[in-house]
Coordinates of C-alpha atoms in Angstrom, one line a residue:
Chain A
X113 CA 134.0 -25.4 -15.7
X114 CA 135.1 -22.1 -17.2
X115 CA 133.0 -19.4 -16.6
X116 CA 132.8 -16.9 -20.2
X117 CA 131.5 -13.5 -20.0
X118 CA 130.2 -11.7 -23.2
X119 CA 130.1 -8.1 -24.0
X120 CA 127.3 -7.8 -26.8
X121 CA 126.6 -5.0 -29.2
X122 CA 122.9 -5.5 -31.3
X123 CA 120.1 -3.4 -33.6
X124 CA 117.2 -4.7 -32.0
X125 CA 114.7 -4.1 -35.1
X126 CA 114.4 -7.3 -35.8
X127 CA 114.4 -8.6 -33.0
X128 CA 111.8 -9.9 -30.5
X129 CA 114.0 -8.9 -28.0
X130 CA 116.8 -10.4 -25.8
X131 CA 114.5 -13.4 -24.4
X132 CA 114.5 -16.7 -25.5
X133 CA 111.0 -17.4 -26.8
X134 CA 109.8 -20.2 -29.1
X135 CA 109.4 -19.3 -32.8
X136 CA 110.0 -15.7 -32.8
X137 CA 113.7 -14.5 -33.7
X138 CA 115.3 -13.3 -30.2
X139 CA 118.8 -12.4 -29.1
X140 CA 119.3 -15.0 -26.7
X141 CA 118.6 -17.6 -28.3
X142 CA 120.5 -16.8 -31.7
X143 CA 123.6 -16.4 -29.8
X144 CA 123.2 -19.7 -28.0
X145 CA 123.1 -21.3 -31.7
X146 CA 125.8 -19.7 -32.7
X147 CA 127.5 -20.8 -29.4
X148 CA 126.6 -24.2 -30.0
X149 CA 127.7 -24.0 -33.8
X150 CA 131.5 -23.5 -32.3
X151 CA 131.7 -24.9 -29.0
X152 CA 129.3 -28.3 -30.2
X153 CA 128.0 -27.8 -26.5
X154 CA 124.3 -26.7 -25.7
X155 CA 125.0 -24.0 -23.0
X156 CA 122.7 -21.7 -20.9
X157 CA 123.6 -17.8 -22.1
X158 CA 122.6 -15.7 -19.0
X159 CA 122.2 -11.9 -20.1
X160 CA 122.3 -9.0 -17.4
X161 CA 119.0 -8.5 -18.0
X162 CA 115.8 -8.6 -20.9
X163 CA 115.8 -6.1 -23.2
X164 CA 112.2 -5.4 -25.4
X165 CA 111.3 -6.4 -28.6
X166 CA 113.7 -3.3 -30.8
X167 CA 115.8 -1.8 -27.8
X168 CA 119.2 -2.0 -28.8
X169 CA 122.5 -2.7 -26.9
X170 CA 126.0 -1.5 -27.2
X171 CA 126.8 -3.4 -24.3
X172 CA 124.9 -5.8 -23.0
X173 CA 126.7 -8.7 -20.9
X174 CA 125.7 -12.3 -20.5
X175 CA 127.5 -15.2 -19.4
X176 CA 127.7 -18.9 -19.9
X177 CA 129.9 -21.9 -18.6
X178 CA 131.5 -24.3 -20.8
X179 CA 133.5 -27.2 -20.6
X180 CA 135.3 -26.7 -23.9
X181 CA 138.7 -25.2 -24.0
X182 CA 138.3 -22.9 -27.2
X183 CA 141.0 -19.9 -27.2
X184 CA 139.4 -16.9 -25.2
X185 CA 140.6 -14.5 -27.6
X186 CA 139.3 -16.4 -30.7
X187 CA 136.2 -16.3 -29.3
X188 CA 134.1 -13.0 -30.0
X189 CA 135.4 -13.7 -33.9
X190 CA 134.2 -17.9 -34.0
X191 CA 130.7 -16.6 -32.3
X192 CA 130.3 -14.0 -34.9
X193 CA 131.0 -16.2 -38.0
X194 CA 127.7 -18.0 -37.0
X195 CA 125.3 -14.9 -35.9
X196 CA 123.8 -12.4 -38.5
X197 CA 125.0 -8.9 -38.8
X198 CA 122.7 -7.3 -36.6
X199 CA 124.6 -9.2 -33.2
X200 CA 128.0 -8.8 -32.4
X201 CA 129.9 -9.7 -29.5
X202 CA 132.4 -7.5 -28.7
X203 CA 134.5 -9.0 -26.1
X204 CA 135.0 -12.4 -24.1
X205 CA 136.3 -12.5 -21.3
X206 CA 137.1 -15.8 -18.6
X207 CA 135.6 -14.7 -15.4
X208 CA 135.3 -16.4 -11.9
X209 CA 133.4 -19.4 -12.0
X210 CA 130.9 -17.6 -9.4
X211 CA 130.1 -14.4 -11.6
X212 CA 126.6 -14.0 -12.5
X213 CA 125.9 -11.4 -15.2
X214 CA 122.5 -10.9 -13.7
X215 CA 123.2 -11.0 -10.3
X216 CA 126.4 -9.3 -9.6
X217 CA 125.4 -6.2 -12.2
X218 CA 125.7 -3.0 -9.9
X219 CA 125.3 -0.5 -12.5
X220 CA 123.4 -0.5 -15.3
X221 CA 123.4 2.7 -18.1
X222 CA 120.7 3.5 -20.2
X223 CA 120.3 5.9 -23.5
X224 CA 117.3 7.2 -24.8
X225 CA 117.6 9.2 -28.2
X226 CA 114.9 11.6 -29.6
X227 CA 115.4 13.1 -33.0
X228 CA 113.7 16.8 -32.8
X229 CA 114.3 17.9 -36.3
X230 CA 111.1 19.2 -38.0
X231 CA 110.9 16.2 -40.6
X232 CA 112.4 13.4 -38.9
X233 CA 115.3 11.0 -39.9
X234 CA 116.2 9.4 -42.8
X235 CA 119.3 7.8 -41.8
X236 CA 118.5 7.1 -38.3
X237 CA 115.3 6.4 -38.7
X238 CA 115.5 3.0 -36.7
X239 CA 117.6 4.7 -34.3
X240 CA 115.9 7.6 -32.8
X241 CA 112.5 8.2 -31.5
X242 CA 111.6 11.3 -34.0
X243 CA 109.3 14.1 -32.2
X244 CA 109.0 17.0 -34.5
X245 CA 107.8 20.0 -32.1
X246 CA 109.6 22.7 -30.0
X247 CA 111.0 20.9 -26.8
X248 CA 112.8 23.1 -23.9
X249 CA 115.9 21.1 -23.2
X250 CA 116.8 23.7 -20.1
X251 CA 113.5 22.2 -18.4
X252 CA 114.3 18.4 -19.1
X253 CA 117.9 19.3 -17.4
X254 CA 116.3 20.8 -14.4
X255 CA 113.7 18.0 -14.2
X256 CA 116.2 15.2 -15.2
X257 CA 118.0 16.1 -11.6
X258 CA 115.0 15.4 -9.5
X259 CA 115.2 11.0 -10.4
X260 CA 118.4 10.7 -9.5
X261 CA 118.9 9.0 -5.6
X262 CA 116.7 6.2 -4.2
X263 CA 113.2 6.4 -5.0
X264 CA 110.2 4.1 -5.3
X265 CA 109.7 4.4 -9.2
X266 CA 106.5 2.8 -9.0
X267 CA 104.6 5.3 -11.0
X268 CA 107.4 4.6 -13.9
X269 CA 107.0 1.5 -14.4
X270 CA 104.0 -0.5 -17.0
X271 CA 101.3 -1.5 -14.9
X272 CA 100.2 -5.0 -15.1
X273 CA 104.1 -6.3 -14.1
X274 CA 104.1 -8.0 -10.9
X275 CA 104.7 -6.1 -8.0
X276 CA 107.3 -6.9 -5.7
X277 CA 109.9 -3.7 -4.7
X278 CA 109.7 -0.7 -6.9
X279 CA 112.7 1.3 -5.1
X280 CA 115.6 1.6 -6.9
X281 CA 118.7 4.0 -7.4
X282 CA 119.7 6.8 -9.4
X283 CA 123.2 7.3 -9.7
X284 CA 123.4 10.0 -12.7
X285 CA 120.5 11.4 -14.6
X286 CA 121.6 13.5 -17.8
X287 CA 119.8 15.4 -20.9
X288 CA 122.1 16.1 -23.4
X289 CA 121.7 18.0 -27.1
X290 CA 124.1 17.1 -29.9
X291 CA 122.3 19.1 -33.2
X292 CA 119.2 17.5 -33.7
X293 CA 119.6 14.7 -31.2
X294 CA 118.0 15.1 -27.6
X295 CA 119.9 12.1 -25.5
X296 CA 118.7 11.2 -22.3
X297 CA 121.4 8.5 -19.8
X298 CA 120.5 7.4 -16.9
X299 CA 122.9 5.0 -14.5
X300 CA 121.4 3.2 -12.1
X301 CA 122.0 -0.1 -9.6
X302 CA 118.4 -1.2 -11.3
X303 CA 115.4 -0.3 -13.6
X304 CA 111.7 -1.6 -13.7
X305 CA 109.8 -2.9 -16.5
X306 CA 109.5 0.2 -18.8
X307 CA 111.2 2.5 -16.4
X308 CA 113.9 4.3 -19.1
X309 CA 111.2 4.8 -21.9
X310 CA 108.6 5.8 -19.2
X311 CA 110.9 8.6 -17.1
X312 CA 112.0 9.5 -21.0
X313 CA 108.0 10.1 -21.9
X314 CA 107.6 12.0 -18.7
X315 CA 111.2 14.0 -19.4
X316 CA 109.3 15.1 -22.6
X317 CA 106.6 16.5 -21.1
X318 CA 108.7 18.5 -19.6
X319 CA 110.2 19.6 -22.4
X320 CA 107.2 20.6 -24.4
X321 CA 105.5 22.4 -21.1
X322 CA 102.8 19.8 -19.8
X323 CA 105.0 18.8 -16.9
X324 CA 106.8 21.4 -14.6
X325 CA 110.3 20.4 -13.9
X326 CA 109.6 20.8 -10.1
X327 CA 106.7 18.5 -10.4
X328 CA 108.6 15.6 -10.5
X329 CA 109.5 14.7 -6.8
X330 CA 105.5 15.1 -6.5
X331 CA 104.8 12.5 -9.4
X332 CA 107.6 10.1 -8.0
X333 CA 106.0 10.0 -4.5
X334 CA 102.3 9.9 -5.6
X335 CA 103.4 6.1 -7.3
X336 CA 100.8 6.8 -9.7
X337 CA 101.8 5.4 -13.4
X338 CA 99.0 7.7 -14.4
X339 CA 100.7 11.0 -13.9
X340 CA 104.1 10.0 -15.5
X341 CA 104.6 10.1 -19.2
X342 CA 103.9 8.0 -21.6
X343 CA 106.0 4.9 -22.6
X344 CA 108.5 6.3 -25.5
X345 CA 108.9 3.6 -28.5
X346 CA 111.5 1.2 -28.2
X347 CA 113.9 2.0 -31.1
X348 CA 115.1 5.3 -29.2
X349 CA 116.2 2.9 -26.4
X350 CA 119.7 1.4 -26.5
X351 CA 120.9 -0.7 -23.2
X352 CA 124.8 1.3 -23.0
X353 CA 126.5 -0.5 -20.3
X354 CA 126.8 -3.2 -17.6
X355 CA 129.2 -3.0 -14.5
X356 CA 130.1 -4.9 -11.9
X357 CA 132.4 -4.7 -8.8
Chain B
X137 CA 107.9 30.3 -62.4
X138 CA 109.2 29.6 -59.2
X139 CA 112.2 27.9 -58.5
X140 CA 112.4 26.0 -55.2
X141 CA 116.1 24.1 -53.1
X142 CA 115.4 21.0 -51.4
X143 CA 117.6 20.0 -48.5
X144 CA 117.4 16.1 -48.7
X145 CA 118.7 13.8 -46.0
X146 CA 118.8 9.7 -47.3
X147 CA 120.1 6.4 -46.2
X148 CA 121.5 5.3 -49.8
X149 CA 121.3 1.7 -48.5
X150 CA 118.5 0.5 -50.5
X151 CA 119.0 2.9 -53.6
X152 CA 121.0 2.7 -56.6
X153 CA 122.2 6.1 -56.4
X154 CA 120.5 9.8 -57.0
X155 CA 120.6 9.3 -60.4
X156 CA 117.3 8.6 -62.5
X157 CA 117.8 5.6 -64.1
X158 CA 115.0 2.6 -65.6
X159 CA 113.6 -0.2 -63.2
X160 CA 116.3 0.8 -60.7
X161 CA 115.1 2.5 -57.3
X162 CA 117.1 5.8 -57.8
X163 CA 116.4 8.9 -54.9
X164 CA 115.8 11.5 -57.8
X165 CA 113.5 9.8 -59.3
X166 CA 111.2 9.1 -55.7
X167 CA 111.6 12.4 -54.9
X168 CA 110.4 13.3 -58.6
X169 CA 107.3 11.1 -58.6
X170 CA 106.9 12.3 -54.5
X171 CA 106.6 15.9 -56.1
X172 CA 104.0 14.7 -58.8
X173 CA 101.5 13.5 -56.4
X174 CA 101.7 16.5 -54.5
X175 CA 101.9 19.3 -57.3
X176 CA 100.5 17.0 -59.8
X177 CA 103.0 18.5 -61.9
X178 CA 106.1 16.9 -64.0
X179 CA 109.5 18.6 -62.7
X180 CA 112.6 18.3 -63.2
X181 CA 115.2 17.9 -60.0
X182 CA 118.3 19.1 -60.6
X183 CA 120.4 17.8 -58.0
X184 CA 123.9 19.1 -56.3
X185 CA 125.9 16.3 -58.0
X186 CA 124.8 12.7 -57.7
X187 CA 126.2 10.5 -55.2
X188 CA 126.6 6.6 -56.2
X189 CA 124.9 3.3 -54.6
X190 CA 124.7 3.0 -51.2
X191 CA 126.4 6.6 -50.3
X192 CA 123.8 8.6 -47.6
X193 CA 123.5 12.0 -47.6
X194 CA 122.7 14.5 -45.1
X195 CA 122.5 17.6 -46.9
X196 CA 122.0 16.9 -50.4
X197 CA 120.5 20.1 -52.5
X198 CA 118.6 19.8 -55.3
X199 CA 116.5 22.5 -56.9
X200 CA 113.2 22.4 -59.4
X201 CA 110.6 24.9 -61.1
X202 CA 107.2 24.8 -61.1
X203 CA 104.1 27.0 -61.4
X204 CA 102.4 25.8 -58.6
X205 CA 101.4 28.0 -55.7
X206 CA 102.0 25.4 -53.2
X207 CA 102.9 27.3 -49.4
X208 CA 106.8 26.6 -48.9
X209 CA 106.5 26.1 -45.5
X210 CA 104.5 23.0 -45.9
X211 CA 106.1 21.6 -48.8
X212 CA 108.4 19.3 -47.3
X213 CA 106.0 17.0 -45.0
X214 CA 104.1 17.1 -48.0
X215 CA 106.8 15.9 -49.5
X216 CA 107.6 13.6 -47.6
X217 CA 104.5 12.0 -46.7
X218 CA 104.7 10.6 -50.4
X219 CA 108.0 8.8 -49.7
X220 CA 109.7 6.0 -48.3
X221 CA 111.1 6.9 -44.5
X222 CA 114.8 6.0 -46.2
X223 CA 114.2 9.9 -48.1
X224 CA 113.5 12.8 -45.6
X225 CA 112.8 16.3 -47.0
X226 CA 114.7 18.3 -45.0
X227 CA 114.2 21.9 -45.8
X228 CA 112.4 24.0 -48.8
X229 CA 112.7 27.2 -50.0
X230 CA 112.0 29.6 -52.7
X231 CA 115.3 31.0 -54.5
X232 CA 115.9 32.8 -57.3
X233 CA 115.2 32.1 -60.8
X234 CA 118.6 31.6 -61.7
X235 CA 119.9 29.5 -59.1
X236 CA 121.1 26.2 -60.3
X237 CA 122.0 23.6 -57.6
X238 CA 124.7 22.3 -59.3
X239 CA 126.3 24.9 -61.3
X240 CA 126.5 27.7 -58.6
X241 CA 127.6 24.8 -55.5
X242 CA 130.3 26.9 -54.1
X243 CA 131.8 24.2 -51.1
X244 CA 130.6 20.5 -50.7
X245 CA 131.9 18.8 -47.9
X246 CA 131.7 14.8 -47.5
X247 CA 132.5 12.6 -44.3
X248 CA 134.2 9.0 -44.4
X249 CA 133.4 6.6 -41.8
X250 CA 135.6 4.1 -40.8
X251 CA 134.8 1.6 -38.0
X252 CA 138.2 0.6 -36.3
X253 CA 136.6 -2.0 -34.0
X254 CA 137.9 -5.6 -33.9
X255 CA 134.6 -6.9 -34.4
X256 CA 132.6 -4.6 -36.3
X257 CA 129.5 -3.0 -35.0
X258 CA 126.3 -3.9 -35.3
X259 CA 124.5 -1.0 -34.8
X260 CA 125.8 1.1 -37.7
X261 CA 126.6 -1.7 -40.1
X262 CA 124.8 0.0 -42.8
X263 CA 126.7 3.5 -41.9
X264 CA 130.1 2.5 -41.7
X265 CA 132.8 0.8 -43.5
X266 CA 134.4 -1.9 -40.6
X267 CA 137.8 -2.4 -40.5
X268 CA 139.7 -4.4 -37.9
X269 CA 142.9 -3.6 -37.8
X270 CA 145.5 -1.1 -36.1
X271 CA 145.5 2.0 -37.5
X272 CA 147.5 5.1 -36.7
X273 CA 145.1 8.1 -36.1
X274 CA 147.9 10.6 -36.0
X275 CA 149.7 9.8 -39.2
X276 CA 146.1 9.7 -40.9
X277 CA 145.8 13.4 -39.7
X278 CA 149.7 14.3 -40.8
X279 CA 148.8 12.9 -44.0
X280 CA 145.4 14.8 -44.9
X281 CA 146.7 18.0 -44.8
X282 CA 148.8 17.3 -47.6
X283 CA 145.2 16.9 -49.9
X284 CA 144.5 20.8 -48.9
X285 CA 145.0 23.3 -51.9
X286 CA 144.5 23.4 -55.4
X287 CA 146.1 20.3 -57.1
X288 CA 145.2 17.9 -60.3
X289 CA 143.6 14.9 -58.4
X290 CA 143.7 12.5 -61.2
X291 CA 145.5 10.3 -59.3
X292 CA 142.3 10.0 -57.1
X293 CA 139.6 9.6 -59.6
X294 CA 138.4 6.2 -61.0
X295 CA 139.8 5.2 -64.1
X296 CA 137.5 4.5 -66.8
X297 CA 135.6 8.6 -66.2
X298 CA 135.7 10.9 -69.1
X299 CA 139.0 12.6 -68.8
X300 CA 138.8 16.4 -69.0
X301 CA 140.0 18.5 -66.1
X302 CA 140.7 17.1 -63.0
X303 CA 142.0 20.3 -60.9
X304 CA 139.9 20.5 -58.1
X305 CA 140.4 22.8 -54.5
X306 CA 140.4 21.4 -50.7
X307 CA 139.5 23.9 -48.4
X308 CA 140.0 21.7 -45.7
X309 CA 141.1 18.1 -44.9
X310 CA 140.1 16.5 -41.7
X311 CA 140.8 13.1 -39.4
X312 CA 139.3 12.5 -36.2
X313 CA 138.9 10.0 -33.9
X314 CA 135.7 9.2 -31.8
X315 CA 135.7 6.4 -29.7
X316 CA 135.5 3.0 -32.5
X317 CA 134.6 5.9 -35.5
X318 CA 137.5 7.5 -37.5
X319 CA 135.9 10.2 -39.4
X320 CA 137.5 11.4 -42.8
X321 CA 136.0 15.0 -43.6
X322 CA 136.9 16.8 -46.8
X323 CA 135.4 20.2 -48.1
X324 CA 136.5 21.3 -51.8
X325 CA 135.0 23.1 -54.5
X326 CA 134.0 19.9 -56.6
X327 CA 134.7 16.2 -56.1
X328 CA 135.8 13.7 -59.2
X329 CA 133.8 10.3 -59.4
X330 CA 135.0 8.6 -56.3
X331 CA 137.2 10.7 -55.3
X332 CA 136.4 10.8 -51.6
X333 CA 136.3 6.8 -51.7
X334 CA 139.9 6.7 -53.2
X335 CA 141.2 9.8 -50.6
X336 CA 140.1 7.8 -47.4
X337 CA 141.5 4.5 -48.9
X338 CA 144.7 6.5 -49.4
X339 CA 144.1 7.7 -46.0
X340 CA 143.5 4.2 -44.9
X341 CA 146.8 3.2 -46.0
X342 CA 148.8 5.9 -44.3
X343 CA 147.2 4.3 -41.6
X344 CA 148.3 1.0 -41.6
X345 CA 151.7 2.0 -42.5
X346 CA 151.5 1.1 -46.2
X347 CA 151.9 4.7 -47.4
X348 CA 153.7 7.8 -44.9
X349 CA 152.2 11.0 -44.6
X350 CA 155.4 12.4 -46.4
X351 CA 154.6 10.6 -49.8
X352 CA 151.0 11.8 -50.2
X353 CA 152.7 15.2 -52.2
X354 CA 154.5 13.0 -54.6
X355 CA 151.7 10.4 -55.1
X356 CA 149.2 13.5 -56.2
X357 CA 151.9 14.8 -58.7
X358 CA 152.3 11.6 -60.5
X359 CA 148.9 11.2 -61.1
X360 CA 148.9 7.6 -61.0
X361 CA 145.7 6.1 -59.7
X362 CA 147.6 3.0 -59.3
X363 CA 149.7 4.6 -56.4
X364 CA 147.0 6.2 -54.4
X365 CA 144.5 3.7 -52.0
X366 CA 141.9 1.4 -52.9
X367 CA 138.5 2.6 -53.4
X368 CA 136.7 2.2 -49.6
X369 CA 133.1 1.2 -49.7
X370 CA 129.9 3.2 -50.7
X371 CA 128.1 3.2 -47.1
X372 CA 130.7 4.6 -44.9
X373 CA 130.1 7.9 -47.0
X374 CA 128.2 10.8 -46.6
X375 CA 127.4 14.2 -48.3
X376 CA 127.4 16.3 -45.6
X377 CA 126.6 19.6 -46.8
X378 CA 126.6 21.8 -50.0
X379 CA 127.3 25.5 -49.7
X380 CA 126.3 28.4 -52.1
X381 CA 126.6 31.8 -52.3

């Protein structure tokens, strides 16, 4: 069977996100439809991961196996023909029949935008989580530095998800301002439940003087999800990139 | 009476233009009725210019009188708590008696943006006009500086508008690339209707080859509209700023 890997661009407002789930519009399961619409062949679409009801993707991978022999390069077109607007797949790719898009994901990069203009958006308004007072972005710098290398993130991630190992890995951990925007990226081998919009709540503390940036390493080894930041809203979230080896 | 400028940021998607105009959803006329429930008072907004269907704006200007005492520094939210999140009150302040937001507009400057991904995007369907194909960054820039300068732009105006002068300035002509986005960025003294449309389909042309650089001088002295581009789409453009004395 050929193995087809998808590179996936989507607004998640309208989504209930990436998960198939009976009668609520999701990402997974419109793509399998449209899948199905060209191929005629019910397949299983595995994605690198769930995204939430209204994060977005610029490039979210899945993968799915196939017996039919539809042109590779005609693909990504065909698929789109059948989804709405709102989905795109950007790129297909044939891959070796043992490549998991979940499994075999070693880095994964999150964005999370915050628009801190006075009145808000109207253009982006679906785009960017709008917070309208002073923020410090020096202090979210210093503090971003403190996540990055292997931690237990249990205190960033929403309680009530099962338990299991909390430790993951920072690779890169980056505030950035561009005008109004605030961007916050994070690259990692592997996030919890919550764990970009949570650390991006607690980066905001920061940034408006609740939290000290030295704090952090004390919050991240206490594990307690009380003294992180709040969840941030999920249309300031986009899911940037997948790799693998 | 006191005569107060309006910065206005708005996604035209859902508007027929800035114009007033009956039974259609027009952005002068909701920020108009957005003023009466807050002054309780019927003004008059005189805006920058007006920009058609489905363009967005970032800095749109637009100025009114009234005789209310209303603090300045709180008129916006105000504002804007009485419209729709698709119109943001930017900025307000008191000027002059005199000043006129469309009569004393010194610069305007407008941005074109052009999608060159295979597949579209998803995310900024609404914001940018898609267009598959190869295109040829370089030549796009060779050929803009050829719009700079005082010249009779009739060639680049839609036919069908009230003739009269059509001698307009271009401080500055711009291409640039970033990443998928090609971004078109002119700043004149005045625009004619569509100009800016017409300019980046001419742009768009150069290209993809269908025009060189070299003929844009030739092209604008003819002053045929037949010769320049086709007019690109309403949601790939933007007012980006107006500039006054």
């Amino acid at each position: 069977m050929r193995n087809i890997k998808l590179t996936i661009e989507y607004d998640g407002k309208d989504y209930n996100g990436w998960q198939k789930q009976p009668n609520k519009l999701n990402i997974q399961g419109e793509i399998e439809r449209a899948i199905f619409n060209i191929l005629h062949e019910e397949i299983e679409l595995i994605g690198s991961g769930r995204t939430d009801a209204g994060v977005h993707a610029l490039g979210q991978v899945a993968n799915f196996k196939t017996n039919s022999n539809f042109p590779i390069e005609k693909l990504p077109l065909a698929i789109n023909s059948q989804l709405k607007n709102s989905i795109v797949i950007k790129e297909a790719e044939e891959v070796d029949e043992r490549f998991h898009s979940r499994y075999n994901a070693k880095h994964k990069t999150y964005r999370y935008i915050i628009n801190n203009s006075k009145t808000g958006t109207a253009i982006y308004r679906n785009l960017e989580y709008c917070y309208p007072f002073k923020i410090d972005v020096e202090k979210m710098k210093q503090a971003a530095v403190f996540f990055e290398g292997e931690h237990d993130f249990k205190a960033f991630k929403s309680s009530g998800t099962s338990g299991k190992n909390s430790v993951r890995t920072i690779y890169k951990a980056e505030v950035r301002q561009e005008g109004e925007k605030i961007i916050i990226e994070l690259t990692g081998n592997g996030f919890l439940y919550n764990m970009v919009r949570i650390i991006s709540g607690t980066l905001l503390d920061v940034g408006i003087g609740k939290i000290e940036p030295n704090e952090i390493p004390k919050i991240i080894l206490e594990k307690n999800r009380q003294k992180a930041g709040k969840t941030l809203p999920a249309h300031g979230l986009y899911l940037v990139s997948v790799l693998y080896n």
